[in-house]
PDB file of C-alpha atoms in Angstrom:
ATOM      1  CA  UNK A   1       0.012   0.010  -0.025  1.00  0.00           C
ATOM      2  CA  UNK A   2       1.331   3.390  -0.999  1.00  0.00           C
ATOM      3  CA  UNK A   3      -0.267   6.715  -0.153  1.00  0.00           C
ATOM      4  CA  UNK A   4       0.684  10.014  -1.787  1.00  0.00           C
ATOM      5  CA  UNK A   5      -0.581  12.964   0.230  1.00  0.00           C
ATOM      6  CA  UNK A   6      -0.348  16.562  -0.997  1.00  0.00           C
ATOM      7  CA  UNK A   7      -0.969  19.145   1.733  1.00  0.00           C
ATOM      8  CA  UNK A   8      -1.905  22.590   0.437  1.00  0.00           C
ATOM      9  CA  UNK A   9      -1.838  25.647   2.711  1.00  0.00           C
ATOM     10  CA  UNK A  10      -4.944  27.807   2.263  1.00  0.00           C
ATOM     11  CA  UNK A  11      -4.854  31.126   0.438  1.00  0.00           C
ATOM     12  CA  UNK A  12      -3.958  34.247   2.435  1.00  0.00           C
ATOM     13  CA  UNK A  13      -6.624  36.144   4.358  1.00  0.00           C
ATOM     14  CA  UNK A  14      -6.981  39.743   5.505  1.00  0.00           C
ATOM     15  CA  UNK A  15      -6.345  38.506   9.076  1.00  0.00           C
ATOM     16  CA  UNK A  16      -2.975  37.039   8.030  1.00  0.00           C
ATOM     17  CA  UNK A  17      -1.951  40.308   6.378  1.00  0.00           C
ATOM     18  CA  UNK A  18      -3.016  42.234   9.526  1.00  0.00           C
ATOM     19  CA  UNK A  19      -0.916  39.954  11.762  1.00  0.00           C
ATOM     20  CA  UNK A  20      -3.945  38.538  13.601  1.00  0.00           C
ATOM     21  CA  UNK A  21      -4.451  35.024  14.878  1.00  0.00           C
ATOM     22  CA  UNK A  22      -7.230  33.418  12.808  1.00  0.00           C
ATOM     23  CA  UNK A  23     -10.875  33.577  13.889  1.00  0.00           C
ATOM     24  CA  UNK A  24     -12.419  31.469  11.113  1.00  0.00           C
ATOM     25  CA  UNK A  25     -11.877  34.224   8.594  1.00  0.00           C
ATOM     26  CA  UNK A  26     -13.061  33.959   5.014  1.00  0.00           C
ATOM     27  CA  UNK A  27     -10.878  34.651   2.024  1.00  0.00           C
ATOM     28  CA  UNK A  28     -10.902  38.215   0.756  1.00  0.00           C
ATOM     29  CA  UNK A  29     -10.637  39.384  -2.867  1.00  0.00           C
ATOM     30  CA  UNK A  30      -6.829  39.366  -2.725  1.00  0.00           C
ATOM     31  CA  UNK A  31      -6.793  35.757  -1.484  1.00  0.00           C
ATOM     32  CA  UNK A  32      -9.145  34.683  -4.282  1.00  0.00           C
ATOM     33  CA  UNK A  33      -6.892  36.406  -6.856  1.00  0.00           C
ATOM     34  CA  UNK A  34      -3.888  34.545  -5.392  1.00  0.00           C
ATOM     35  CA  UNK A  35      -5.725  31.201  -5.855  1.00  0.00           C
ATOM     36  CA  UNK A  36      -6.365  31.983  -9.539  1.00  0.00           C
ATOM     37  CA  UNK A  37      -2.733  32.808 -10.043  1.00  0.00           C
ATOM     38  CA  UNK A  38      -1.630  29.650  -8.249  1.00  0.00           C
ATOM     39  CA  UNK A  39      -3.892  27.276 -10.187  1.00  0.00           C
ATOM     40  CA  UNK A  40      -1.458  27.128 -13.082  1.00  0.00           C
ATOM     41  CA  UNK A  41       1.440  26.037 -10.843  1.00  0.00           C
ATOM     42  CA  UNK A  42      -0.544  23.651  -8.601  1.00  0.00           C
ATOM     43  CA  UNK A  43      -0.748  20.236 -10.189  1.00  0.00           C
ATOM     44  CA  UNK A  44      -3.206  18.269  -8.098  1.00  0.00           C
ATOM     45  CA  UNK A  45      -4.101  14.732  -9.154  1.00  0.00           C
ATOM     46  CA  UNK A  46      -7.551  14.254 -10.656  1.00  0.00           C
ATOM     47  CA  UNK A  47      -8.089  10.938  -8.928  1.00  0.00           C
ATOM     48  CA  UNK A  48      -7.334  12.226  -5.398  1.00  0.00           C
ATOM     49  CA  UNK A  49      -9.554  11.920  -2.380  1.00  0.00           C
ATOM     50  CA  UNK A  50      -9.773  15.426  -1.024  1.00  0.00           C
ATOM     51  CA  UNK A  51     -10.008  16.524   2.593  1.00  0.00           C
ATOM     52  CA  UNK A  52     -10.211  20.027   4.040  1.00  0.00           C
ATOM     53  CA  UNK A  53      -9.950  21.816   7.374  1.00  0.00           C
ATOM     54  CA  UNK A  54     -13.302  22.938   8.810  1.00  0.00           C
ATOM     55  CA  UNK A  55     -12.127  26.607   8.573  1.00  0.00           C
ATOM     56  CA  UNK A  56     -13.893  28.840   6.043  1.00  0.00           C
ATOM     57  CA  UNK A  57     -10.641  29.974   4.402  1.00  0.00           C
ATOM     58  CA  UNK A  58      -9.563  26.358   3.785  1.00  0.00           C
ATOM     59  CA  UNK A  59     -12.997  25.337   2.469  1.00  0.00           C
ATOM     60  CA  UNK A  60     -13.067  28.328   0.137  1.00  0.00           C
ATOM     61  CA  UNK A  61      -9.541  27.524  -1.067  1.00  0.00           C
ATOM     62  CA  UNK A  62     -10.491  23.892  -1.775  1.00  0.00           C
ATOM     63  CA  UNK A  63     -13.623  24.977  -3.612  1.00  0.00           C
ATOM     64  CA  UNK A  64     -11.706  27.533  -5.719  1.00  0.00           C
ATOM     65  CA  UNK A  65      -9.221  24.748  -6.627  1.00  0.00           C
ATOM     66  CA  UNK A  66     -12.151  22.638  -7.856  1.00  0.00           C
ATOM     67  CA  UNK A  67     -11.917  20.079  -5.071  1.00  0.00           C
ATOM     68  CA  UNK A  68     -14.971  18.283  -3.712  1.00  0.00           C
ATOM     69  CA  UNK A  69     -13.434  17.914  -0.285  1.00  0.00           C
ATOM     70  CA  UNK A  70     -14.649  16.203   2.885  1.00  0.00           C
ATOM     71  CA  UNK A  71     -14.170  18.197   6.104  1.00  0.00           C
ATOM     72  CA  UNK A  72     -11.581  16.506   8.346  1.00  0.00           C
ATOM     73  CA  UNK A  73     -11.278  17.641  11.984  1.00  0.00           C
ATOM     74  CA  UNK A  74      -7.682  16.368  11.983  1.00  0.00           C
ATOM     75  CA  UNK A  75      -6.786  19.168   9.526  1.00  0.00           C
ATOM     76  CA  UNK A  76      -8.243  21.932  11.705  1.00  0.00           C
ATOM     77  CA  UNK A  77      -5.980  24.815  12.591  1.00  0.00           C
ATOM     78  CA  UNK A  78      -4.348  25.074  16.006  1.00  0.00           C
ATOM     79  CA  UNK A  79      -6.832  26.041  18.704  1.00  0.00           C
ATOM     80  CA  UNK A  80      -5.606  29.521  19.678  1.00  0.00           C
ATOM     81  CA  UNK A  81      -7.917  29.705  22.685  1.00  0.00           C
ATOM     82  CA  UNK A  82      -8.270  33.267  23.965  1.00  0.00           C
ATOM     83  CA  UNK A  83      -5.987  34.541  21.218  1.00  0.00           C
ATOM     84  CA  UNK A  84      -8.473  33.867  18.365  1.00  0.00           C
ATOM     85  CA  UNK A  85      -8.734  37.056  16.328  1.00  0.00           C
ATOM     86  CA  UNK A  86      -6.146  38.931  18.400  1.00  0.00           C
ATOM     87  CA  UNK A  87      -3.287  40.872  16.777  1.00  0.00           C
ATOM     88  CA  UNK A  88       0.189  39.508  17.443  1.00  0.00           C
ATOM     89  CA  UNK A  89       1.499  43.056  18.033  1.00  0.00           C
ATOM     90  CA  UNK A  90      -1.099  43.649  20.718  1.00  0.00           C
ATOM     91  CA  UNK A  91      -0.182  40.429  22.499  1.00  0.00           C
ATOM     92  CA  UNK A  92       3.484  41.336  22.309  1.00  0.00           C
ATOM     93  CA  UNK A  93       2.634  44.450  24.308  1.00  0.00           C
ATOM     94  CA  UNK A  94      -0.020  43.058  26.642  1.00  0.00           C
ATOM     95  CA  UNK A  95       1.394  39.571  27.364  1.00  0.00           C
ATOM     96  CA  UNK A  96       4.999  39.444  26.147  1.00  0.00           C
ATOM     97  CA  UNK A  97       6.025  36.647  28.530  1.00  0.00           C
ATOM     98  CA  UNK A  98       3.099  34.442  27.499  1.00  0.00           C
ATOM     99  CA  UNK A  99       3.840  35.025  23.832  1.00  0.00           C
ATOM    100  CA  UNK A 100       7.553  34.302  24.328  1.00  0.00           C
ATOM    101  CA  UNK A 101       6.766  31.138  26.279  1.00  0.00           C
ATOM    102  CA  UNK A 102       4.383  29.972  23.561  1.00  0.00           C
ATOM    103  CA  UNK A 103       6.903  30.490  20.771  1.00  0.00           C
ATOM    104  CA  UNK A 104       9.733  28.733  22.636  1.00  0.00           C
ATOM    105  CA  UNK A 105       8.032  25.876  24.472  1.00  0.00           C
ATOM    106  CA  UNK A 106       6.081  23.415  22.307  1.00  0.00           C
ATOM    107  CA  UNK A 107       4.239  22.156  25.418  1.00  0.00           C
ATOM    108  CA  UNK A 108       2.946  25.640  26.385  1.00  0.00           C
ATOM    109  CA  UNK A 109      -0.556  26.870  25.694  1.00  0.00           C
ATOM    110  CA  UNK A 110      -0.874  30.139  27.676  1.00  0.00           C
ATOM    111  CA  UNK A 111      -3.861  31.099  25.497  1.00  0.00           C
ATOM    112  CA  UNK A 112      -5.886  28.204  26.865  1.00  0.00           C
ATOM    113  CA  UNK A 113      -6.010  26.388  23.563  1.00  0.00           C
ATOM    114  CA  UNK A 114      -3.822  23.734  22.001  1.00  0.00           C
ATOM    115  CA  UNK A 115      -0.033  23.518  22.326  1.00  0.00           C
ATOM    116  CA  UNK A 116       2.225  22.797  19.332  1.00  0.00           C
ATOM    117  CA  UNK A 117       2.911  19.365  20.792  1.00  0.00           C
ATOM    118  CA  UNK A 118      -0.801  18.599  21.011  1.00  0.00           C
ATOM    119  CA  UNK A 119      -1.205  19.716  17.407  1.00  0.00           C
ATOM    120  CA  UNK A 120       1.589  17.379  16.254  1.00  0.00           C
ATOM    121  CA  UNK A 121      -0.103  14.445  18.031  1.00  0.00           C
ATOM    122  CA  UNK A 122      -3.549  15.293  16.525  1.00  0.00           C
ATOM    123  CA  UNK A 123      -2.184  15.693  13.002  1.00  0.00           C
ATOM    124  CA  UNK A 124      -0.081  12.535  13.361  1.00  0.00           C
ATOM    125  CA  UNK A 125      -3.207  10.521  14.269  1.00  0.00           C
ATOM    126  CA  UNK A 126      -4.972  11.884  11.181  1.00  0.00           C
ATOM    127  CA  UNK A 127      -1.975  11.088   8.942  1.00  0.00           C
ATOM    128  CA  UNK A 128      -1.625   7.564  10.246  1.00  0.00           C
ATOM    129  CA  UNK A 129      -5.352   6.936   9.644  1.00  0.00           C
ATOM    130  CA  UNK A 130      -4.898   7.662   5.930  1.00  0.00           C
ATOM    131  CA  UNK A 131      -3.767   4.162   5.050  1.00  0.00           C
ATOM    132  CA  UNK A 132      -5.639   2.237   2.430  1.00  0.00           C
ATOM    133  CA  UNK A 133      -5.985  -1.487   1.830  1.00  0.00           C
ATOM    134  CA  UNK A 134      -2.666  -3.350   1.567  1.00  0.00           C
ATOM    135  CA  UNK A 135      -2.897  -3.593  -2.235  1.00  0.00           C
ATOM    136  CA  UNK A 136      -4.254  -0.083  -2.771  1.00  0.00           C
ATOM    137  CA  UNK A 137      -2.437   3.009  -3.997  1.00  0.00           C
ATOM    138  CA  UNK A 138      -4.103   6.254  -2.860  1.00  0.00           C
ATOM    139  CA  UNK A 139      -3.750   9.888  -3.868  1.00  0.00           C
ATOM    140  CA  UNK A 140      -4.956  12.322  -1.242  1.00  0.00           C
ATOM    141  CA  UNK A 141      -5.082  16.129  -1.213  1.00  0.00           C
ATOM    142  CA  UNK A 142      -5.603  18.033   2.042  1.00  0.00           C
ATOM    143  CA  UNK A 143      -6.244  21.763   2.177  1.00  0.00           C
ATOM    144  CA  UNK A 144      -5.257  23.071   5.567  1.00  0.00           C
ATOM    145  CA  UNK A 145      -3.174  25.586   7.524  1.00  0.00           C
ATOM    146  CA  UNK A 146       0.574  26.343   7.672  1.00  0.00           C
ATOM    147  CA  UNK A 147       0.840  25.179  11.278  1.00  0.00           C
ATOM    148  CA  UNK A 148      -0.906  21.891  10.471  1.00  0.00           C
ATOM    149  CA  UNK A 149       1.546  21.344   7.593  1.00  0.00           C
ATOM    150  CA  UNK A 150       4.431  22.089   9.961  1.00  0.00           C
ATOM    151  CA  UNK A 151       2.984  19.538  12.407  1.00  0.00           C
ATOM    152  CA  UNK A 152       2.716  16.950   9.604  1.00  0.00           C
ATOM    153  CA  UNK A 153       6.386  17.438   8.645  1.00  0.00           C
ATOM    154  CA  UNK A 154       7.457  17.124  12.290  1.00  0.00           C
ATOM    155  CA  UNK A 155       5.415  13.947  12.687  1.00  0.00           C
ATOM    156  CA  UNK A 156       6.803  12.409   9.479  1.00  0.00           C
ATOM    157  CA  UNK A 157      10.389  13.248  10.377  1.00  0.00           C
ATOM    158  CA  UNK A 158       9.987  12.143  13.991  1.00  0.00           C
ATOM    159  CA  UNK A 159      11.657  15.300  15.325  1.00  0.00           C
ATOM    160  CA  UNK A 160      10.891  17.429  18.342  1.00  0.00           C
ATOM    161  CA  UNK A 161       8.018  19.909  18.084  1.00  0.00           C
ATOM    162  CA  UNK A 162      10.572  22.486  19.242  1.00  0.00           C
ATOM    163  CA  UNK A 163      11.633  22.872  15.577  1.00  0.00           C
ATOM    164  CA  UNK A 164       8.286  24.509  14.710  1.00  0.00           C
ATOM    165  CA  UNK A 165       9.716  28.022  14.302  1.00  0.00           C
ATOM    166  CA  UNK A 166      12.305  26.723  11.831  1.00  0.00           C
ATOM    167  CA  UNK A 167       9.736  25.581   9.263  1.00  0.00           C
ATOM    168  CA  UNK A 168       8.105  28.149   7.040  1.00  0.00           C
ATOM    169  CA  UNK A 169       5.011  27.397   4.973  1.00  0.00           C
ATOM    170  CA  UNK A 170       3.706  30.168   2.713  1.00  0.00           C
ATOM    171  CA  UNK A 171       0.076  30.470   1.639  1.00  0.00           C
ATOM    172  CA  UNK A 172      -0.790  28.159  -1.250  1.00  0.00           C
ATOM    173  CA  UNK A 173       2.347  26.074  -0.685  1.00  0.00           C
ATOM    174  CA  UNK A 174       2.250  22.363  -1.377  1.00  0.00           C
ATOM    175  CA  UNK A 175       4.222  19.656   0.398  1.00  0.00           C
ATOM    176  CA  UNK A 176       4.212  16.009  -0.523  1.00  0.00           C
ATOM    177  CA  UNK A 177       4.206  13.145   1.934  1.00  0.00           C
ATOM    178  CA  UNK A 178       4.255   9.487   0.970  1.00  0.00           C
ATOM    179  CA  UNK A 179       3.468   6.409   3.009  1.00  0.00           C
ATOM    180  CA  UNK A 180       4.871   3.059   2.080  1.00  0.00           C
ATOM    181  CA  UNK A 181       5.488  -0.096   4.113  1.00  0.00           C
ATOM    182  CA  UNK A 182       8.513   1.668   5.677  1.00  0.00           C
ATOM    183  CA  UNK A 183       6.339   4.564   6.913  1.00  0.00           C
ATOM    184  CA  UNK A 184       5.876   8.203   6.029  1.00  0.00           C
ATOM    185  CA  UNK A 185       8.518  10.201   4.087  1.00  0.00           C
ATOM    186  CA  UNK A 186       8.692  13.847   3.041  1.00  0.00           C
ATOM    187  CA  UNK A 187       9.214  14.413  -0.688  1.00  0.00           C
ATOM    188  CA  UNK A 188       9.775  17.513  -2.744  1.00  0.00           C
ATOM    189  CA  UNK A 189       6.374  18.466  -4.117  1.00  0.00           C
ATOM    190  CA  UNK A 190       6.088  17.407  -7.744  1.00  0.00           C
ATOM    191  CA  UNK A 191       5.416  20.274 -10.170  1.00  0.00           C
TER     192      UNK A 191
END
């Protein structure tokens, strides 16, 4: 059994450009324009099973890419707790120690939501559930969030969640993961 999984980060939102933590924001006109521009470079398999985060921005991205995607709770963004919708700059002024702790300690969740380590575990469970029958080859596309893609890479590589800040995932980026009998591997995304 082989599984090829392409994870696509959703298009940018106004909240991202304003430096705010997400609060289930929709795409704006600029994000929709970015999807149209990206469609020519994104080569998603026609026979793929598609999954999407429950977030509006991810569902709108999947729809704009022509994907009939099933909502998957395992692809949901990090739960930011009390920081949903808050500007990063405001938190840096109001709660600098909490923000510093959160960015340095993968076990910390001063916002009352999910820690990075908890996200890695949740995403890892979703990834490991994507196995097909032993004689089946599957193509899967998942439209999700940058932090979820970071968590997937960390799970696949088996490294500490402390490396989170060293992985950058831009909007409308694609990473490729493959699962074979030897487990998950991270591949360069095919053009």
